[in-house]
Coordinates of C-alpha atoms and ligand atoms in Angstrom, one line a residue:
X8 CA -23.0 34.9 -5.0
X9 CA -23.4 34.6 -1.0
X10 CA -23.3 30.7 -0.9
X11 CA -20.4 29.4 0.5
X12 CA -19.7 25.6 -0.6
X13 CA -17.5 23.0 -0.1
X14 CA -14.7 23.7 -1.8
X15 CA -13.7 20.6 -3.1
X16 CA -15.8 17.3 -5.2
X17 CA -15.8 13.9 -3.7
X18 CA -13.3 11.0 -5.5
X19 CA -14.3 8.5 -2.7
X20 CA -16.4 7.9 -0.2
X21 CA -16.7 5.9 2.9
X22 CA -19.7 4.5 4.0
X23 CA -21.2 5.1 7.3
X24 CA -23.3 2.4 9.2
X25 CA -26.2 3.2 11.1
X26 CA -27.2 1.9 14.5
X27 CA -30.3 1.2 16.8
X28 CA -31.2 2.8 19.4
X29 CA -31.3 -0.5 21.4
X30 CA -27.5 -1.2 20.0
X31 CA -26.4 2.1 21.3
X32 CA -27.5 1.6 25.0
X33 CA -25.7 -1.6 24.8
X34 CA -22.6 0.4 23.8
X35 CA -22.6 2.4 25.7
X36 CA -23.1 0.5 28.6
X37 CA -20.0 -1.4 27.5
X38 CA -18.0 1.3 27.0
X39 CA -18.6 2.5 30.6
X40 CA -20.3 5.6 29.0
X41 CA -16.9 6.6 28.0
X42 CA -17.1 7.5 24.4
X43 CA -13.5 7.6 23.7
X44 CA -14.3 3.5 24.4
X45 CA -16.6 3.2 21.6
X46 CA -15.4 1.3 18.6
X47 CA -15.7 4.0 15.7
X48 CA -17.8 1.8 13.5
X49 CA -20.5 2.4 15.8
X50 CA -20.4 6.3 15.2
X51 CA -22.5 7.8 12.8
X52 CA -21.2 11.7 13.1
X53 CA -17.9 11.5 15.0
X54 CA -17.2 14.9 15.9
X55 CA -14.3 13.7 19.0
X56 CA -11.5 15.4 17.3
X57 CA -10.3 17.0 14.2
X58 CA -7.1 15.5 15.3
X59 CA -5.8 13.5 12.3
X60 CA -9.2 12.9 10.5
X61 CA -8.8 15.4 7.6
X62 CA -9.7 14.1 4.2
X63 CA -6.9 14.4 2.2
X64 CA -6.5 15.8 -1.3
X65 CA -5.4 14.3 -4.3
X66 CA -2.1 16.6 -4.2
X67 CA -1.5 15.2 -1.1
X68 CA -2.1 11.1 -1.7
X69 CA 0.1 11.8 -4.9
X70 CA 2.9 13.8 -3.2
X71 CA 2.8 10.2 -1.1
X72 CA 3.5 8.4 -3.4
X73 CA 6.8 10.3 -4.0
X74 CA 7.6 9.5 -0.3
X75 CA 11.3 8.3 0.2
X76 CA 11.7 5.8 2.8
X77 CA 15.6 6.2 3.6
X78 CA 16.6 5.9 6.9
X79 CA 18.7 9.1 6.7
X80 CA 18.6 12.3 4.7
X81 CA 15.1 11.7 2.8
X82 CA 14.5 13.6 0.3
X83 CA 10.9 14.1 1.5
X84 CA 12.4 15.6 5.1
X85 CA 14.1 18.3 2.9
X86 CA 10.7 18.8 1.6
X87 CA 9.1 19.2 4.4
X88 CA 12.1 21.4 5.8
X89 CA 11.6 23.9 3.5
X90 CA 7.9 24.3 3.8
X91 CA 7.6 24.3 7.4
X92 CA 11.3 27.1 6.7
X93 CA 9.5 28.8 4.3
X94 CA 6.2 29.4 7.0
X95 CA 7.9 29.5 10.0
X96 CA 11.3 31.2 9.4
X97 CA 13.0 28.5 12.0
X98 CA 16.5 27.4 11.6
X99 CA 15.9 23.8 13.4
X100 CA 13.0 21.7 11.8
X101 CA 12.5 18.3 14.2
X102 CA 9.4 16.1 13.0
X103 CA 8.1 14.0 15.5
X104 CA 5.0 12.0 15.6
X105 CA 2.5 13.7 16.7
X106 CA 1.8 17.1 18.6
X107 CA 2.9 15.5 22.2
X108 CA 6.4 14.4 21.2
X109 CA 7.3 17.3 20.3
X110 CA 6.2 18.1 23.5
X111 CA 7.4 16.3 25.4
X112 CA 11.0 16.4 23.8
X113 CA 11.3 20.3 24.3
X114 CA 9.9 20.0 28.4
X115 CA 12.3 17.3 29.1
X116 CA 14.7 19.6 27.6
X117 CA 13.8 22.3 29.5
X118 CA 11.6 22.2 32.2
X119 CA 12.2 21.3 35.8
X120 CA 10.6 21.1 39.3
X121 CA 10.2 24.6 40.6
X122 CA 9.6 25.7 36.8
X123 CA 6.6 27.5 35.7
X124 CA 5.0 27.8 31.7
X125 CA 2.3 30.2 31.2
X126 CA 0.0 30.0 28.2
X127 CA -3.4 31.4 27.0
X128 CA -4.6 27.8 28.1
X129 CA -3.1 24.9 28.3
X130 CA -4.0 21.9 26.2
X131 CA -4.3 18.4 28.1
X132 CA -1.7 16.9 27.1
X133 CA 0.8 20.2 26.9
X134 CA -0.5 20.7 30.7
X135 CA 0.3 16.4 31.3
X136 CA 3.2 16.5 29.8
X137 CA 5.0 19.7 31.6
X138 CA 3.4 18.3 35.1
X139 CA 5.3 15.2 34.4
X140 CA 8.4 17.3 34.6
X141 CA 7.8 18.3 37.6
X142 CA 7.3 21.8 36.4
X143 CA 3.6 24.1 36.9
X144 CA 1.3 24.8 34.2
X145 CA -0.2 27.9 34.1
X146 CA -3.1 29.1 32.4
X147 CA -3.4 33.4 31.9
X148 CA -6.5 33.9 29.9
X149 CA -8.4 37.7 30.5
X150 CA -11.4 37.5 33.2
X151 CA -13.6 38.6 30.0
X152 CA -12.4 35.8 27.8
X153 CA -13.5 33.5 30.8
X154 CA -17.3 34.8 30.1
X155 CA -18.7 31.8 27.4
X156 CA -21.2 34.5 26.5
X157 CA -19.1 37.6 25.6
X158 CA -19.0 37.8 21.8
X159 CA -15.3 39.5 21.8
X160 CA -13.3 39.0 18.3
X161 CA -9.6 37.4 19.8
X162 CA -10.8 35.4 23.0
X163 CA -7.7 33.5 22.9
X164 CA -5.5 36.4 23.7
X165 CA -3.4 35.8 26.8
X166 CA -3.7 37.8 29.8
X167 CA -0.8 40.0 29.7
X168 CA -1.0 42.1 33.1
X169 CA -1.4 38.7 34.6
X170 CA 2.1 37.3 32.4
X171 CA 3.9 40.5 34.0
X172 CA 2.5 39.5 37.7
X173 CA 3.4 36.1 37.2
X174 CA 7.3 37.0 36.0
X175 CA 7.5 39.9 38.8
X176 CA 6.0 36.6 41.6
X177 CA 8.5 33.9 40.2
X178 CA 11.5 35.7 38.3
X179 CA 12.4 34.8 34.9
X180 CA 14.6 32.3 35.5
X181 CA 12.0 30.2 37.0
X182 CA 9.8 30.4 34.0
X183 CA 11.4 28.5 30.9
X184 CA 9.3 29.6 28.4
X185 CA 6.1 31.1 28.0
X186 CA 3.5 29.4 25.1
X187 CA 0.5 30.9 23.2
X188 CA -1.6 28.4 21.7
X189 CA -3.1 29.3 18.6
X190 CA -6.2 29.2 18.2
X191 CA -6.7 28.6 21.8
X192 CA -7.9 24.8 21.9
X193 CA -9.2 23.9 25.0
X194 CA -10.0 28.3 25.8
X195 CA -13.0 27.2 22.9
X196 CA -10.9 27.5 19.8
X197 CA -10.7 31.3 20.0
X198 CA -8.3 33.2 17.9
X199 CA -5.3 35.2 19.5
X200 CA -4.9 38.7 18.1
X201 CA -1.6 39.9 16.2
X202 CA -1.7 42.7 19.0
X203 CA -1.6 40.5 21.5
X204 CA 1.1 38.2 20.4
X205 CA 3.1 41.3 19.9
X206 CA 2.6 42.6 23.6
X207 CA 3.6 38.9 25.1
X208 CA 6.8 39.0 22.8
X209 CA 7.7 42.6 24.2
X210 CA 7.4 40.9 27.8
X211 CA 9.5 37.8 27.1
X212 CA 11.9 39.8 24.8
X213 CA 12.2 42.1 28.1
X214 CA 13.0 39.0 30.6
X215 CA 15.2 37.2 27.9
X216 CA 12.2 34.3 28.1
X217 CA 11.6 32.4 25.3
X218 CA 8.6 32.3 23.8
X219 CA 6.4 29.2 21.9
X220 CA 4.0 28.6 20.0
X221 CA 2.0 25.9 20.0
X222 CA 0.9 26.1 16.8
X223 CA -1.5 23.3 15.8
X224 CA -4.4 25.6 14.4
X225 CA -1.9 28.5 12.7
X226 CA -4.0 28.7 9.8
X227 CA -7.5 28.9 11.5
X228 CA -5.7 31.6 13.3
X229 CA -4.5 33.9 10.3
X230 CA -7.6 34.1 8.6
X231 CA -9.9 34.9 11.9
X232 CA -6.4 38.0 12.1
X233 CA -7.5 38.3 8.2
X234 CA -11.0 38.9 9.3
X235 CA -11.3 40.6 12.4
X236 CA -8.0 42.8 13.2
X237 CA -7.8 46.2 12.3
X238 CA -5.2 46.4 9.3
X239 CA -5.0 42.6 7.9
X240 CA -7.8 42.7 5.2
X241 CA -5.1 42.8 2.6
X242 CA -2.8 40.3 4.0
X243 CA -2.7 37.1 2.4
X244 CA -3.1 34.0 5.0
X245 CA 0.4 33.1 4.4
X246 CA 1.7 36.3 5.1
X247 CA 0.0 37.0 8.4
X248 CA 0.7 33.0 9.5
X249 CA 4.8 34.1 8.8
X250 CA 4.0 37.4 10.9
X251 CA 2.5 35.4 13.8
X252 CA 5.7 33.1 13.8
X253 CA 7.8 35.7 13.5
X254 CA 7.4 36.7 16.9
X255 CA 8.2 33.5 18.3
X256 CA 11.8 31.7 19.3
X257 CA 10.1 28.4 18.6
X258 CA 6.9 26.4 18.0
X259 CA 5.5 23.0 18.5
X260 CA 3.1 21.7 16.2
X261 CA 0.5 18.7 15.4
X262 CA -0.3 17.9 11.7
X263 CA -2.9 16.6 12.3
X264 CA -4.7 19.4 12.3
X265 CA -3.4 22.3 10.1
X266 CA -1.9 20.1 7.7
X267 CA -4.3 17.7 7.1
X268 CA -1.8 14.8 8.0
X269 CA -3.6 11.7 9.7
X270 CA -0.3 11.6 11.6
X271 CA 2.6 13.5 12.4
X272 CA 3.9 16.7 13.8
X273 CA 7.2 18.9 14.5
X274 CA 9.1 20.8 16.8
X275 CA 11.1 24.1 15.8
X276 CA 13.8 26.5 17.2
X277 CA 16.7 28.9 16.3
X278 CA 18.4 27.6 19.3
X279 CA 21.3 25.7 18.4
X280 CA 22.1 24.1 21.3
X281 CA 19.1 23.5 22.4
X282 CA 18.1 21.7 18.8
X283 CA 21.0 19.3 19.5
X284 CA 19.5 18.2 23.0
X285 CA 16.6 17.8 21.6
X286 CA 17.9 15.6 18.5
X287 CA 19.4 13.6 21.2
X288 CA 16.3 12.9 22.9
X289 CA 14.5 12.5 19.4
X290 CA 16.8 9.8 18.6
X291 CA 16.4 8.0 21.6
X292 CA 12.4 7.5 21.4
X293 CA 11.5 8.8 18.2
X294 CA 14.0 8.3 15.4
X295 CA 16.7 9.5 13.3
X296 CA 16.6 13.6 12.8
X297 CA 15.4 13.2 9.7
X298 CA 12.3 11.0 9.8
X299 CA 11.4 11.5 13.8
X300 CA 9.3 8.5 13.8
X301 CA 7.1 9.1 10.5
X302 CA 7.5 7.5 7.2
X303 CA 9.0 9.3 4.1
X304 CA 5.3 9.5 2.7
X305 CA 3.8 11.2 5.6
X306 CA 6.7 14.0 5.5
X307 CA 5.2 14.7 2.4
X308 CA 1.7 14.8 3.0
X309 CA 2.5 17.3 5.6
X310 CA 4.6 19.4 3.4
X311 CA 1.9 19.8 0.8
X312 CA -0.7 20.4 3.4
X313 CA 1.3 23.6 4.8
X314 CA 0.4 24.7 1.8
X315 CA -3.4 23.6 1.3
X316 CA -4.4 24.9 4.6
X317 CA -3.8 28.4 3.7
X318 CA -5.5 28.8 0.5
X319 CA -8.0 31.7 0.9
X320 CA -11.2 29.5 -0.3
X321 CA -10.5 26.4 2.0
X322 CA -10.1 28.9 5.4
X323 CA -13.4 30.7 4.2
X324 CA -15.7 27.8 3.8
X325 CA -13.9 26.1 6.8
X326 CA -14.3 29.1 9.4
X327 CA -17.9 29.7 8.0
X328 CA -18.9 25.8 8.1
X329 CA -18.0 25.9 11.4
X330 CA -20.1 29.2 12.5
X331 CA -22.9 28.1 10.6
X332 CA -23.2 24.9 13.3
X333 CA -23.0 27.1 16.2
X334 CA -25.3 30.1 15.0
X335 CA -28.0 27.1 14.2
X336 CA -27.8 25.5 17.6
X337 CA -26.9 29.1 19.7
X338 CA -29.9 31.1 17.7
X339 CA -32.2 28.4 18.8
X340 CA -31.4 28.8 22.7
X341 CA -27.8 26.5 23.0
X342 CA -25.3 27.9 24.7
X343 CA -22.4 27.8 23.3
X344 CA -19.1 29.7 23.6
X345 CA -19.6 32.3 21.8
X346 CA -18.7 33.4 19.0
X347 CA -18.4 30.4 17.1
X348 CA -14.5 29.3 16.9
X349 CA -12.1 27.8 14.2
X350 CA -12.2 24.3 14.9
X351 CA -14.9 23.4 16.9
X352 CA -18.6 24.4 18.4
X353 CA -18.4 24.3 22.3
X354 CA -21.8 24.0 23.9
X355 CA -21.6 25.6 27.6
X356 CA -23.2 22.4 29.3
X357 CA -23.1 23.9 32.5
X358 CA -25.3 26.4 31.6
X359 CA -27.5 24.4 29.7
X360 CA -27.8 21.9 32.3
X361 CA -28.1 23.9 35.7
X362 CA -29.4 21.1 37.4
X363 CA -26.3 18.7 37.4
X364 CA -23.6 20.2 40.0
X365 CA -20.1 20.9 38.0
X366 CA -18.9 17.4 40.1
X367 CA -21.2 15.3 37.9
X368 CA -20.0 16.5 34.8
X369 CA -23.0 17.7 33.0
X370 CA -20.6 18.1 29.6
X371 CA -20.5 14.2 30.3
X372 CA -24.1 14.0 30.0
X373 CA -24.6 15.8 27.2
X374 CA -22.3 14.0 25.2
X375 CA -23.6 10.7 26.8
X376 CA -27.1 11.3 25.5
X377 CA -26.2 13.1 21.9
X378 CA -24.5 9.7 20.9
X379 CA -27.3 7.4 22.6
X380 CA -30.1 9.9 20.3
X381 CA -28.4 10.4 16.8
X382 CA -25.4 8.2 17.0
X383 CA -22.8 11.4 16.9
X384 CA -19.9 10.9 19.1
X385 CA -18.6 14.5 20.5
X386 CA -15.8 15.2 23.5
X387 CA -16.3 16.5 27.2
X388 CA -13.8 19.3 28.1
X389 CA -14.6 20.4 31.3
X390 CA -14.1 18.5 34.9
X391 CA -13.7 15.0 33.5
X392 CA -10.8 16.4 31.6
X393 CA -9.0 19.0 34.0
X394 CA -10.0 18.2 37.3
X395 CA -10.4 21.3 39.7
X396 CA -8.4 23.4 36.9
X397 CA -11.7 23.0 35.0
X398 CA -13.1 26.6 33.9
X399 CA -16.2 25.4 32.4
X400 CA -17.8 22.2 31.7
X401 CA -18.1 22.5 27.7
X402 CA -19.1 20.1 25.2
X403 CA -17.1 20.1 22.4
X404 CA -18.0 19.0 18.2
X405 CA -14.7 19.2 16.2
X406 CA -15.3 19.1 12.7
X407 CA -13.0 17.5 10.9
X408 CA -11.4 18.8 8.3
X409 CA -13.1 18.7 4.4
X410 CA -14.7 15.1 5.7
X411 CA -18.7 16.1 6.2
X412 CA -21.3 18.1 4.2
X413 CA -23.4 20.7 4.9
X414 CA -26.6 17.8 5.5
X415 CA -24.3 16.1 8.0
X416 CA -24.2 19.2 10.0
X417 CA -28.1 19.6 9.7
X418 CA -28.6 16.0 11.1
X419 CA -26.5 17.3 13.7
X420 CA -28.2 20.7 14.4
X421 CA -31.2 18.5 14.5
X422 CA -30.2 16.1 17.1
X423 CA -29.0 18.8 19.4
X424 CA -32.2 21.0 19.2
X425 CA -34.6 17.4 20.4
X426 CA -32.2 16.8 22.9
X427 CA -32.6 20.5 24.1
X428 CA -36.4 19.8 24.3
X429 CA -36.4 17.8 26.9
X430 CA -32.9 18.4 28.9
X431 CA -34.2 18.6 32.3
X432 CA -34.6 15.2 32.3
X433 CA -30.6 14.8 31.4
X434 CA -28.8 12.8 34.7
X435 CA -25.3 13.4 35.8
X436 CA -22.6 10.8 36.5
X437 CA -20.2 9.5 38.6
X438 CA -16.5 7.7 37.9
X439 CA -16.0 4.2 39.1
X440 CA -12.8 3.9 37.4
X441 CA -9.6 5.9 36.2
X442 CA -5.9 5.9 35.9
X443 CA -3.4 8.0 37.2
X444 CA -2.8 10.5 34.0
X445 CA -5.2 12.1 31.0
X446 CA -7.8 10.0 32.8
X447 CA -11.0 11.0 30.3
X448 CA -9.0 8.8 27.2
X449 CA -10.2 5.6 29.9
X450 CA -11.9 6.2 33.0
X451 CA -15.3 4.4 32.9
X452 CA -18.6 5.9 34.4
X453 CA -22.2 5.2 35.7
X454 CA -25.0 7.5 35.6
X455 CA -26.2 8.8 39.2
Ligands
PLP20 C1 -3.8 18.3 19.3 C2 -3.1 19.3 20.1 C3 -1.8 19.1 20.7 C4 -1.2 17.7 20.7 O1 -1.0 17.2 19.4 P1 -1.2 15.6 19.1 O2 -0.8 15.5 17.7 O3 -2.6 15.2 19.4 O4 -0.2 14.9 20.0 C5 -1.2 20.1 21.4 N1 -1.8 21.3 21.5 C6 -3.0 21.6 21.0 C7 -3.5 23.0 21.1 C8 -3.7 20.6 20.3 O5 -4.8 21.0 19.7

């Protein structure tokens, strides 16, 4: 059989609520056509994030229910110890809350002023949180990888001449670490090659720099390796996801996406020294070693969904739900950034909408109108979101995890081909408000 479905049946289901037209341009005139501003009960189709909206599975709610609340040496953090162990091959396991503690725990370790952190591309709030150290983020992604158009099989592969350059310029000891981020979020959820991790280990190896990942989207990672690099076909998912940390000295990670956690996340290193700095710290803001600020119950939903995420059926039907958005929209004259990635469909805005300049955020725009026409909320990553260090102006639809069906993504397809109809008459805007850091979460607009 060629049909790919869901792989999964639905135990219970949440209701969405529709609004009008009228009630949407009332919304978003409220929100300041921000749409992180919207409440979500106004969202039909919310495709912000797959941060954290999974579905989980019935393994998972169970396994919660098994969730030991002690203060102090849970049996659910040995759980999870030995999962994320048994992936990762890490000696230190430190949970945290989400992605960004663990973070900023391991740049306040070790990152100062005058520092410098490559990676493929940074994601905001890695790139927010090591400029709040003082220290520069760097972003080293191939010229080629920079083309949204060139259909190339691991555009998330770091630039490695450039990595060499950049470690020749500064000198190791200015450069603390160096991260990949797999798949590359904010570079349009691209996949980075085994190849390539194993030519950016040979260079750190060489300077004695150590070398992260930030490993949020492992999974989506191994089976695009699975698919696409020369001599993985056989490989199991698991076994090319402990390959790819294999190469690494450490890893921050978010559960909320590859582990279908709504919360949660960890930091991990065979640095012992360095673990116990960053306990210190954990303890400080987070919480005891053994908890870092989640409850016993969502230790265990993370430990089970380390596991879930690399079955061979969920990554098929995930990786092809996800192309079959963007081949719809991009065979009928979107641009998107092509190919299709793991997580998310990026539509090139900026080259869809030619006619609003880069400084009026035509991502923005697009976003603005998709939600005011079908009620589907989507994310701008592009100039409201990096500034000047902007590449493109994309719009970005993250599909959460196991959550819609293949007719939710039709509605969607839908929407976005009749607002392509008529896109010349899309207008850009302008900021009236915004605060000093990560200023698309709250900034507030008006069109121009
Ligand atoms: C989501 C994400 C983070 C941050 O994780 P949070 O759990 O949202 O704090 C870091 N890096 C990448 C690539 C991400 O996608």
């Amino acid at each position: 059989m060629k049909t790919i479905i869901e792989p999964f049946r639905i135990k219970s289901v949440e209701p969405l609520r529709r609004t009008t037209p009228e009630d949407r341009e009332r919304l978003l005139d409220r929100a300041g056509y921000n749409l992180f501003l919207l409440d979500a009960e106004d969202i039909l189709i919310d495709l912000l994030t797959d941060s954290g909206t999974s579905a989980m599975s019935t393994q998972q709610w169970a396994a919660m229910m098994r969730g030991d609340e002690s203060y102090a040496g849970s049996p659910s953090f040995y759980r999870l110890k030995s999962a994320v162990q048994d992936l990762t091959g890490f000696r230190h396991v430190i949970p945290t809350h989400q992605g960004r503690a663990a973070e900023r725990i391991l740049f306040t370790v070790r990152c100062r002023p005058g520092h410098v952190v490559p990676n493929n591309t940074h994601f905001d709030t890695t790139r927010a949180n090591l400029e709040f150290t003082g220290a520069e983020a760097v972003d080293l992604l191939p010229a080629e990888a920079r083309d949204t158009q060139a259909r190339l099989p691991f555009k998330g592969d770091m630039d490695v001449p450039a990595l060499e350059r950049l470690i020749a310029e500064r000198g190791p000891a200015a450069i603390p670490m160096v991260i990949v981020t797999v798949t590359n979020n904010s570079g349009g959820g691209q996949p980075v090659s085994m190849a390539n991790l194993e030519a950016v280990r040979e260079v750190t190896a060489r300077h004695s720099i150590p070398l992260y990942l930030d490993a949020c989207r492992f999974a989506e990672n191994a089976w695009f390796i699975k698919q696409r690099e020369p001599g993985y076909a056989g490989w199991t998912p698991r076994q090319i996801a402990q390959k790819m940390f294999s190469l690494a000295d450490g890893c921050t990670f978010s559960a909320k996406k590859d582990a279908f956690a709504n919360i949660g996340g960890f930091l991990c290193t065979n640095d012992d020294v360095l673990a116990q700095q960053e306990k210190d710290l954990l303890i400080l803001t987070e919480g005891f070693p053994t908890y870092g600020g989640l409850a016993g119950r969502d230790l265990e939903a993370i430990a089970v969904g380390l596991d879930e995420v690399l079955h061979a059926d969920y990554l098929e039907y995930r990786i092809a739900s996800t192309g079959y958005l963007g081949r719809h929209i991009a065979d009928a004259g979107v641009p998107i950034v092509e190919p299709p990635g793991g997580h998310a469909i990026y539509i090139d805005a900026g080259r869809m909408l030619p006619h609003i300049p880069h400084a009026q955020f035509p991502a923005q725009s697009l976003g603005v109108e998709l939600y005011r026409h079908a009620g589907i909320r989507t994310v701008e990553i592009g100039s409201v979101m990096f500034g000047e260090h902007a590449q493109n102006e994309l719009l970005r639809l993250a599909i959460p995890r196991r959550v819609y069906t293949q007719s939710h993504i039709d509605y969607v397809v839908e929407a976005i081909l009749e607002v392509n109809a008529r896109k010349d008459g899309l207008k850009g805007y302008e900021i009236t408000e915004q605060p000093a850091f990560l200023r698309h979460f709250s900034c507030r607009f008006r069109p121009v």
